[in-house]
CSV table of C-alpha atoms and ligand atoms in Angstrom, one decimal:
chain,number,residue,atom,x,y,z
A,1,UNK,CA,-2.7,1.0,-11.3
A,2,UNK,CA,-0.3,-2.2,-11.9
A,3,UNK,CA,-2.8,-5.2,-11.0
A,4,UNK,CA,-1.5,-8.7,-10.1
A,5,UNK,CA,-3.2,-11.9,-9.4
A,6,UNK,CA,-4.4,-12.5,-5.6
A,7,UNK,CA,-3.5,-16.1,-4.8
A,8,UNK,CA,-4.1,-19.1,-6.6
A,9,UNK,CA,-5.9,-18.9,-9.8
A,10,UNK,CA,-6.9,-15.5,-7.9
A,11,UNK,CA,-8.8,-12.5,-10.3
A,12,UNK,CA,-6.0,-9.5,-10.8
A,13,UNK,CA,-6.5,-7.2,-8.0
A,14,UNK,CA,-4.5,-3.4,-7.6
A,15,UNK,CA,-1.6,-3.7,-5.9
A,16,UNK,CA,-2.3,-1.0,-3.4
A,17,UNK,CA,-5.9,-1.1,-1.7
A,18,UNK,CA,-8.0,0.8,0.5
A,19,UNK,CA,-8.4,0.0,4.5
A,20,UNK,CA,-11.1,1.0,6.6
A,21,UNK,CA,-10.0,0.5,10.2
A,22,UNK,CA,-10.8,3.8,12.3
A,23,UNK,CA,-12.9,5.3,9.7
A,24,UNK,CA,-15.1,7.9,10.6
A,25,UNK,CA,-18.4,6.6,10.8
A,26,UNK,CA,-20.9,9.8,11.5
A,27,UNK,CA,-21.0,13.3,10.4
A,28,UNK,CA,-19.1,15.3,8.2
A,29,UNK,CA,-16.2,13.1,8.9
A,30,UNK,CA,-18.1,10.0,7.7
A,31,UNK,CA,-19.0,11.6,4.1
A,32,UNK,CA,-15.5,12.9,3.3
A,33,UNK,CA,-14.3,8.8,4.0
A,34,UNK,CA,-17.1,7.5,2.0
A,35,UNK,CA,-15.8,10.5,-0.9
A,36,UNK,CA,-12.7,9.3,-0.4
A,37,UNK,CA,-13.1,5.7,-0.5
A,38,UNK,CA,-15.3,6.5,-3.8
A,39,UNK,CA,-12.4,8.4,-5.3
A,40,UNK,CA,-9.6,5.7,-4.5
A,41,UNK,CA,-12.0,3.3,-6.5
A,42,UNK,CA,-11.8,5.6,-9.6
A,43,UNK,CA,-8.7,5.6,-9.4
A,44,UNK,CA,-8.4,2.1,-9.1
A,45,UNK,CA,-8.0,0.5,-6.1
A,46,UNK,CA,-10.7,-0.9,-5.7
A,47,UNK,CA,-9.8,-3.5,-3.0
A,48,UNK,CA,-12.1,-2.4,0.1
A,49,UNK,CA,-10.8,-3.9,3.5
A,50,UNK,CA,-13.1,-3.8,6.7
A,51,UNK,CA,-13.6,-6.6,9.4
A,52,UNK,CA,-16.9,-7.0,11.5
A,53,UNK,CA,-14.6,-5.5,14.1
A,54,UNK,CA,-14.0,-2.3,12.7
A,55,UNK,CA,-16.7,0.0,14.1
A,56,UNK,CA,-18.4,-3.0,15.5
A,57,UNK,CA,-19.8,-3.8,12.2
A,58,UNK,CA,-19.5,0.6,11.4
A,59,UNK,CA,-16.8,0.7,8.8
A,60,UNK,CA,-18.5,-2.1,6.5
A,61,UNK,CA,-22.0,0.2,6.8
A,62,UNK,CA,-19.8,3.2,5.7
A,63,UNK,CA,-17.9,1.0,3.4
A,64,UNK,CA,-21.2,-0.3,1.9
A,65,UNK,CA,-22.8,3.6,1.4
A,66,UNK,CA,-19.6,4.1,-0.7
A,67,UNK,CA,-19.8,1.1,-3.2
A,68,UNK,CA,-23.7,1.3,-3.7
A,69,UNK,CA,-24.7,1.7,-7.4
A,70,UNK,CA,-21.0,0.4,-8.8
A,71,UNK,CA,-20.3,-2.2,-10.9
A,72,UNK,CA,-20.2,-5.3,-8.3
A,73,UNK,CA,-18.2,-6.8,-10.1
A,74,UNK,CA,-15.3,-4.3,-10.3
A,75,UNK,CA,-15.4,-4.5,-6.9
A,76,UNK,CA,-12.5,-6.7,-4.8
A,77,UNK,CA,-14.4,-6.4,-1.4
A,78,UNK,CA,-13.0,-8.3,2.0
A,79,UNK,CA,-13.9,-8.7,5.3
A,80,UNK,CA,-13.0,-11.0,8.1
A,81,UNK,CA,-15.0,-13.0,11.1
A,82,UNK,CA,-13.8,-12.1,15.0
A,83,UNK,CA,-12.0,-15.2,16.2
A,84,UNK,CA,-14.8,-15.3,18.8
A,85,UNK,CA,-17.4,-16.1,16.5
A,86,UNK,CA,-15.3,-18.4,14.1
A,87,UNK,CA,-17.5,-21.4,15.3
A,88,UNK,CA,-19.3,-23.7,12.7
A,89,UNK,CA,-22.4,-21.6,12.8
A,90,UNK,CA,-20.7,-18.3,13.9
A,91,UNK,CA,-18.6,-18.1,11.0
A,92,UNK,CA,-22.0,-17.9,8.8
A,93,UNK,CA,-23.7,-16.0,10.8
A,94,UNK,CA,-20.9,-13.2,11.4
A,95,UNK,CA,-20.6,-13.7,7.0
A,96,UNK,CA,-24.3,-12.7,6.8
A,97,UNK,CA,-24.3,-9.9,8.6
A,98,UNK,CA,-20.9,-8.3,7.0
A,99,UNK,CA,-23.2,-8.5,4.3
A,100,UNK,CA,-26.2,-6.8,5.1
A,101,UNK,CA,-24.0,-4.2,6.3
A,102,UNK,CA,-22.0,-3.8,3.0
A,103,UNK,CA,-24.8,-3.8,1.1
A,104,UNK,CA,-24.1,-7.4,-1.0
A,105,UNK,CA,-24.8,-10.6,-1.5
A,106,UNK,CA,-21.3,-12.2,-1.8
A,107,UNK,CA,-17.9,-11.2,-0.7
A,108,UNK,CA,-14.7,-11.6,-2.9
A,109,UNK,CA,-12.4,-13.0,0.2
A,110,UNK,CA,-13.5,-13.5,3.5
A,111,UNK,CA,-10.5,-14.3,6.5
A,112,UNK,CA,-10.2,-15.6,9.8
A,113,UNK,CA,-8.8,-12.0,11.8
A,114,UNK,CA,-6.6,-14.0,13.7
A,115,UNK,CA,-5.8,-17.4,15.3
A,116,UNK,CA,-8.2,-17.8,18.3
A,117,UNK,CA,-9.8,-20.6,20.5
A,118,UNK,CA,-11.9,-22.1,17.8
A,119,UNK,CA,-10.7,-25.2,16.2
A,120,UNK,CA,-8.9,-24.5,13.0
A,121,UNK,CA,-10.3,-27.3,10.9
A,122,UNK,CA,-13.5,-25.9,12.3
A,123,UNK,CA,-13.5,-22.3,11.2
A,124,UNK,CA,-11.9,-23.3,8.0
A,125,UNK,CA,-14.7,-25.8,7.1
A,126,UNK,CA,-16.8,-23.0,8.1
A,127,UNK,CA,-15.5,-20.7,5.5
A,128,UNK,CA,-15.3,-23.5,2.6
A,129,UNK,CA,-19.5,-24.4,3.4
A,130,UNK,CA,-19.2,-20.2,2.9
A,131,UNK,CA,-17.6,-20.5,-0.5
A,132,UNK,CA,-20.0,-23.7,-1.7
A,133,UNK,CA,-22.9,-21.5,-1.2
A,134,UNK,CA,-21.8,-18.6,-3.1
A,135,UNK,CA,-21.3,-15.7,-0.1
A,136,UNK,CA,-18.0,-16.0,-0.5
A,137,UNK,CA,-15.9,-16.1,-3.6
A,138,UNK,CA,-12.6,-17.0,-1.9
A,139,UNK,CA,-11.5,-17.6,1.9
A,140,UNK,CA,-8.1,-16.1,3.7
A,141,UNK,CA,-6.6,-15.3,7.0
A,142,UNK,CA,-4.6,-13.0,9.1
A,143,UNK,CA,-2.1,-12.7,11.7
A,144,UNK,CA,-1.0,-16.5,10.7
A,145,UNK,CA,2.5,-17.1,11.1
A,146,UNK,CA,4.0,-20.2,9.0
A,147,UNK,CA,2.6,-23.3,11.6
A,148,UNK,CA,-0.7,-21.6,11.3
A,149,UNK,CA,-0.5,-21.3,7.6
A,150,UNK,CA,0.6,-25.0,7.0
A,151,UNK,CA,-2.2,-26.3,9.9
A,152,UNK,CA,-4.7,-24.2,8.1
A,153,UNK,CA,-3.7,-25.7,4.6
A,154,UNK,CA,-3.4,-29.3,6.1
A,155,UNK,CA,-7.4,-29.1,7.7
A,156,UNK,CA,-8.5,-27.4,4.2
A,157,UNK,CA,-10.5,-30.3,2.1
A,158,UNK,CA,-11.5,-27.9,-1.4
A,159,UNK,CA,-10.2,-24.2,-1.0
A,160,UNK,CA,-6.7,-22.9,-0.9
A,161,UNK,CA,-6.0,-19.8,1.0
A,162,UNK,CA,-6.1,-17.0,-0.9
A,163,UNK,CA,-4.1,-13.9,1.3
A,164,UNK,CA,-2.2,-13.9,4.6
A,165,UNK,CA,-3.0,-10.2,5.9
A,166,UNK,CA,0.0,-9.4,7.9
A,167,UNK,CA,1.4,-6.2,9.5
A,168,UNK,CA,4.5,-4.8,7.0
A,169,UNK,CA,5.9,-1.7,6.9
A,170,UNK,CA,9.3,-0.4,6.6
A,171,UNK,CA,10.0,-0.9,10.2
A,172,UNK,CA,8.6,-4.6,10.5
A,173,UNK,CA,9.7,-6.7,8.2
A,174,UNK,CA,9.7,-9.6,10.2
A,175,UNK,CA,7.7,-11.4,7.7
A,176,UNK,CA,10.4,-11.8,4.7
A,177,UNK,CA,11.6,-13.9,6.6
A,178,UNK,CA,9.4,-16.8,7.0
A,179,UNK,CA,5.4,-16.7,6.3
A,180,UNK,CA,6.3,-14.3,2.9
A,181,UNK,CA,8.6,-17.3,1.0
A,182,UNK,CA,5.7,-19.5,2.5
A,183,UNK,CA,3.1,-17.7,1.0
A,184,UNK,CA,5.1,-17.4,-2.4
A,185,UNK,CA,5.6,-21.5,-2.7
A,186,UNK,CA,2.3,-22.0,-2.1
A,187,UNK,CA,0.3,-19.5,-4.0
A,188,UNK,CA,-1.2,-17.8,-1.5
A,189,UNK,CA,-0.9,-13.8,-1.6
A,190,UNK,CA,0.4,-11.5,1.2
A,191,UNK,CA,-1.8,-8.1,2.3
A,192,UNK,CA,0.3,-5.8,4.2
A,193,UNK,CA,-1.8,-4.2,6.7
A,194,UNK,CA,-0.9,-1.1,8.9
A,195,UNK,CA,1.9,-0.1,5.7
A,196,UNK,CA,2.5,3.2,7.2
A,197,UNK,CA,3.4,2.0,10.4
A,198,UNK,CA,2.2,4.7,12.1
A,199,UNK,CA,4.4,6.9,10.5
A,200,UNK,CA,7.8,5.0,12.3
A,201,UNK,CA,9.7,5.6,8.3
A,202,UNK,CA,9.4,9.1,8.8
A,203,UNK,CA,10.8,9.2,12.3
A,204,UNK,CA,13.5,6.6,10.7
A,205,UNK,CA,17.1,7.7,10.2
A,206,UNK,CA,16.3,5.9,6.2
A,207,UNK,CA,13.6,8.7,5.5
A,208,UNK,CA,16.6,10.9,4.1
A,209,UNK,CA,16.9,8.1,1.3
A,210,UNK,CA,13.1,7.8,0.8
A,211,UNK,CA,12.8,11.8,0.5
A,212,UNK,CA,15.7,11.1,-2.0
A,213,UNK,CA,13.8,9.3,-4.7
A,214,UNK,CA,10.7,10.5,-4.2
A,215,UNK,CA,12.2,13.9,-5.5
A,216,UNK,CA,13.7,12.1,-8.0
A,217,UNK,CA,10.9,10.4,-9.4
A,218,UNK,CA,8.2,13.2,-8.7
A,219,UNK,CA,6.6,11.5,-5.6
A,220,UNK,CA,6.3,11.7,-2.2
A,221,UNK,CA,7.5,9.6,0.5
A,222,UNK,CA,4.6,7.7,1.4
A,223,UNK,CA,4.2,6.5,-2.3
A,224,UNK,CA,7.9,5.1,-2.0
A,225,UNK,CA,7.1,3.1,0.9
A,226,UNK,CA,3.9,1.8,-0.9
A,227,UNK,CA,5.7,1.0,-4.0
A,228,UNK,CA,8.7,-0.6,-1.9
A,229,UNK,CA,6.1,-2.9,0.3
A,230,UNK,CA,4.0,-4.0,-3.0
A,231,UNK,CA,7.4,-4.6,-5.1
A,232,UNK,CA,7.1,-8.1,-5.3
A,233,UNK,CA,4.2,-10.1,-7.9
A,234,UNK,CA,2.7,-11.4,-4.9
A,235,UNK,CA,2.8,-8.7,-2.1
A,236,UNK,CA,-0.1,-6.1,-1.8
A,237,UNK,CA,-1.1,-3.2,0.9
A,238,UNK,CA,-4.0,-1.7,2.3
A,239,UNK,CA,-3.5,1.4,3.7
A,240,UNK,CA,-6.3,3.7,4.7
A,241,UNK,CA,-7.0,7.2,3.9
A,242,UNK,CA,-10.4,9.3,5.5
A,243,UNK,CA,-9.4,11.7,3.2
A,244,UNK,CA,-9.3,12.4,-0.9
A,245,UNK,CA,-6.3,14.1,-1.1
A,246,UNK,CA,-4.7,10.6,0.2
A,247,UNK,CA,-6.5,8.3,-1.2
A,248,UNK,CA,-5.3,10.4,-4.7
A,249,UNK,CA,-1.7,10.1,-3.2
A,250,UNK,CA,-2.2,6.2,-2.5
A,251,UNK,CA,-3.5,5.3,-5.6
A,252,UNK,CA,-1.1,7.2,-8.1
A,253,UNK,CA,1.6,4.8,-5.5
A,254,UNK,CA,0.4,2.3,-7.5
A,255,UNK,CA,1.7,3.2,-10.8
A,256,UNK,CA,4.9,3.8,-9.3
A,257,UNK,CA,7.6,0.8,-10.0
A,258,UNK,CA,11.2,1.6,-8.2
A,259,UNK,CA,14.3,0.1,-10.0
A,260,UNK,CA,16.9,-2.2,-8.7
A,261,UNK,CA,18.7,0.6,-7.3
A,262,UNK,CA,16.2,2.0,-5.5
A,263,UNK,CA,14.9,-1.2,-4.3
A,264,UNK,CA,18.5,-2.1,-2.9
A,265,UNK,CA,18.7,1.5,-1.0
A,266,UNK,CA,15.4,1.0,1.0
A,267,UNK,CA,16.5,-2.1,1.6
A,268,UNK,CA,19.2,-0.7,2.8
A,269,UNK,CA,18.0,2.0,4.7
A,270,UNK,CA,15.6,0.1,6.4
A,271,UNK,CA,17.5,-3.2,6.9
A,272,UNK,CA,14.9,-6.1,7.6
A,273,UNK,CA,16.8,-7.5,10.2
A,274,UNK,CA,17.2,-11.0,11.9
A,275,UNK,CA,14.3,-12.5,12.8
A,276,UNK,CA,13.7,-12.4,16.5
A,277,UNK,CA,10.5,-14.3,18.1
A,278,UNK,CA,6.7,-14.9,16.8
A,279,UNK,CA,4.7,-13.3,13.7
A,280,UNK,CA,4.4,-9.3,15.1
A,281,UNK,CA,0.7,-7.8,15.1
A,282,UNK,CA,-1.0,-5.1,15.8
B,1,NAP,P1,-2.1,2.8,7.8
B,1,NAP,O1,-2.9,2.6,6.6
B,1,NAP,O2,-0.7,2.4,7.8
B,1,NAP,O3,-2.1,4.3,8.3
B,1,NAP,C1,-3.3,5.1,8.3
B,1,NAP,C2,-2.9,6.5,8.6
B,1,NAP,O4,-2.1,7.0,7.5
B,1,NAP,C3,-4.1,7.5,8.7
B,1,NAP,O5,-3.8,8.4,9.8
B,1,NAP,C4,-4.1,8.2,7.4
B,1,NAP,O6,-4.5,9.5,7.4
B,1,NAP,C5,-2.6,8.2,7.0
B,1,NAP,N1,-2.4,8.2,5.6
B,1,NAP,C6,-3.0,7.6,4.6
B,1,NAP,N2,-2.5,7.9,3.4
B,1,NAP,C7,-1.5,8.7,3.6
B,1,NAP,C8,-0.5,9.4,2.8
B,1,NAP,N3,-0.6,9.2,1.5
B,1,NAP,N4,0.4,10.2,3.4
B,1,NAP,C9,0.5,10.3,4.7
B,1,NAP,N5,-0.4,9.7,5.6
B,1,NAP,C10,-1.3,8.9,5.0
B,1,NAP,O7,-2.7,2.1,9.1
B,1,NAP,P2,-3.9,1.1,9.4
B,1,NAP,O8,-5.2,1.8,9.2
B,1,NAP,O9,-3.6,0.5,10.7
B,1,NAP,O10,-3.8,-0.1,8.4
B,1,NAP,C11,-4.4,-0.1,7.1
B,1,NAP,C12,-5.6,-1.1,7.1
B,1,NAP,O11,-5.1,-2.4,7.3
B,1,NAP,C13,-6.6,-0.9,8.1
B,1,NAP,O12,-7.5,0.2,7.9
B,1,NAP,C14,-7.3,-2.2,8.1
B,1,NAP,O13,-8.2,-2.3,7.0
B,1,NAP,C15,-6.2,-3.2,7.9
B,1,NAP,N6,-5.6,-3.7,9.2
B,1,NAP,C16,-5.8,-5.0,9.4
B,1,NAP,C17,-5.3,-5.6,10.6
B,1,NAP,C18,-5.4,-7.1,10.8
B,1,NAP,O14,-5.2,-7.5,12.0
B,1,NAP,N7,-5.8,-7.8,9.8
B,1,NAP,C19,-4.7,-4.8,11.6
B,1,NAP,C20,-4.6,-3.4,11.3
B,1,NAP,C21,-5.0,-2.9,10.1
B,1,NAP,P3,-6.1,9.9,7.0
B,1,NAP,O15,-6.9,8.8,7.5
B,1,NAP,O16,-6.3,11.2,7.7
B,1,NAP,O17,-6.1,10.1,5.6
């Protein structure tokens, strides 16, 4: 799994991680994710992804029954505060209970979901007092486009922002064009969420030329666009898998590195486009 440091001064984390939006949460269903989940972090990706929204509060319980008993700190875990509770007090409150649900006593990176009524400088300083008091190793956001980013930096008085989570996929690559050279000049490390894109690529007239080199190099489709979206030193993706078989597929992504010539045929293939309008999100 190549691993790659996550913003400033950030530890290494794998280049492809593990998302936990829609997981099942009961049943039969529930144990193969948490298997799953508990096989992707053999293999190494070991960057877990859930939000108090996800299962309202659900994915982090099933995230924390698959984590208990390992190594905490071979753990990269994340989760992120609803823009409705990103008050001063909200913000710790919503922090405490991701935590009680995952089972731990600090997260690694903790975001803001997305921009919402709640003063900026507020929420931020929220997140800081999170980090000074040890629940937090690091702070993020999400869904910030490049005013969002800079207003976030500007109200920030200790911390630097670790990730931007952002949708990407082959389809949507709105974000090279602005918030990604952002990111890069100012340290701060970009998660592509939602990397599949609800399977758009293999609708996609390009798909011939990702079936192309994935025959060529032994791999499948959905491990070229993995290896395309985390190509850079400072871009990394999430997707999620509820089941092994994927989460295998996912992971061995990571150990894939396209050359030059692959790199400019996806490009290619999926042309990123001019930029038309806001920061796209899900
Ligand atoms: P995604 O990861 O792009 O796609 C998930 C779908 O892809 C599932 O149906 C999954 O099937 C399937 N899949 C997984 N691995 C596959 C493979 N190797 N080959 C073919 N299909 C595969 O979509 P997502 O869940 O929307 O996004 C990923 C994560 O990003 C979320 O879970 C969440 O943690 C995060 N996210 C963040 C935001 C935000 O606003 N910050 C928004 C959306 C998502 P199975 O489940 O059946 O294995």
């Amino acid at each position: 799994m190549i691993v790659k440091p996550f913003g400033p001064a950030g530890r290494d984390v794998p280049a492809i991680g593990q998302g936990t939006w829609n997981i099942p949460l009961r049943g039969a269903a529930a144990d193969e994710a948490k298997r799953a989940l508990r096989r992707g972090i053999e293999r190494g990706m070991v960057h877990i992804d859930s939000a108090e929204m996800y299962g309202d509060g659900g994915a982090e319980r099933v995230a924390g029954d698959a984590i208990r008993g390992l190594p905490r700190e071979s753990l990269f875990i994340v989760s992120k505060v609803l823009p409705s509770n990103a008050t001063a007090r909200g913000t710790i409150a919503a922090c405490e209970r991701s935590l009680r649900r995952l089972g731990l006593d600090y997260l690694d990176c903790y975001l803001l979901h997305w921009r919402g009524t709640v003063p900026l400088r507020e929420t931020m300083h929220a997140l800081e007092r999170l980090v000074a008091d040890g629940k937090i190793r690091t702070l993020g956001v999400s869904n910030f486009d490049v005013d969002d980013l800079a207003e976030a930096r500007s109200v920030l008085e200790r911390e630097p922002i670790a990730c931007n989570q952002v949708l990407y996929h082959l389809n949507e690559r709105t974000i090279e064009a602005h918030e990604l050279p952002y990111a890069r000049r100012h340290g701060i490390a970009t998660v592509a969420y939602t990397p599949f894109g609800r399977g758009a690529y293999e609708r996609a007239a390009g798909f011939a030329t990702l079936a192309e080199i994935a025959a060529r190099r032994g791999a499948t489709p959905a491990q070229v666009v993995l290896a395309f979206l985390t190509r850079e030193p400072d871009t990394f993706a999430i997707p999620k898998a509820a089941s092994a078989a994927h989460t295998a597929e996912n992971a061995a992504a990571g150990e894939l590195r396209l050359d030059p010539d692959e790199l400019a045929a996806i490009d290619r293939a999926f042309p990123a486009g001019r930029r038309r309008g806001g920061l796209p999100s899900l």
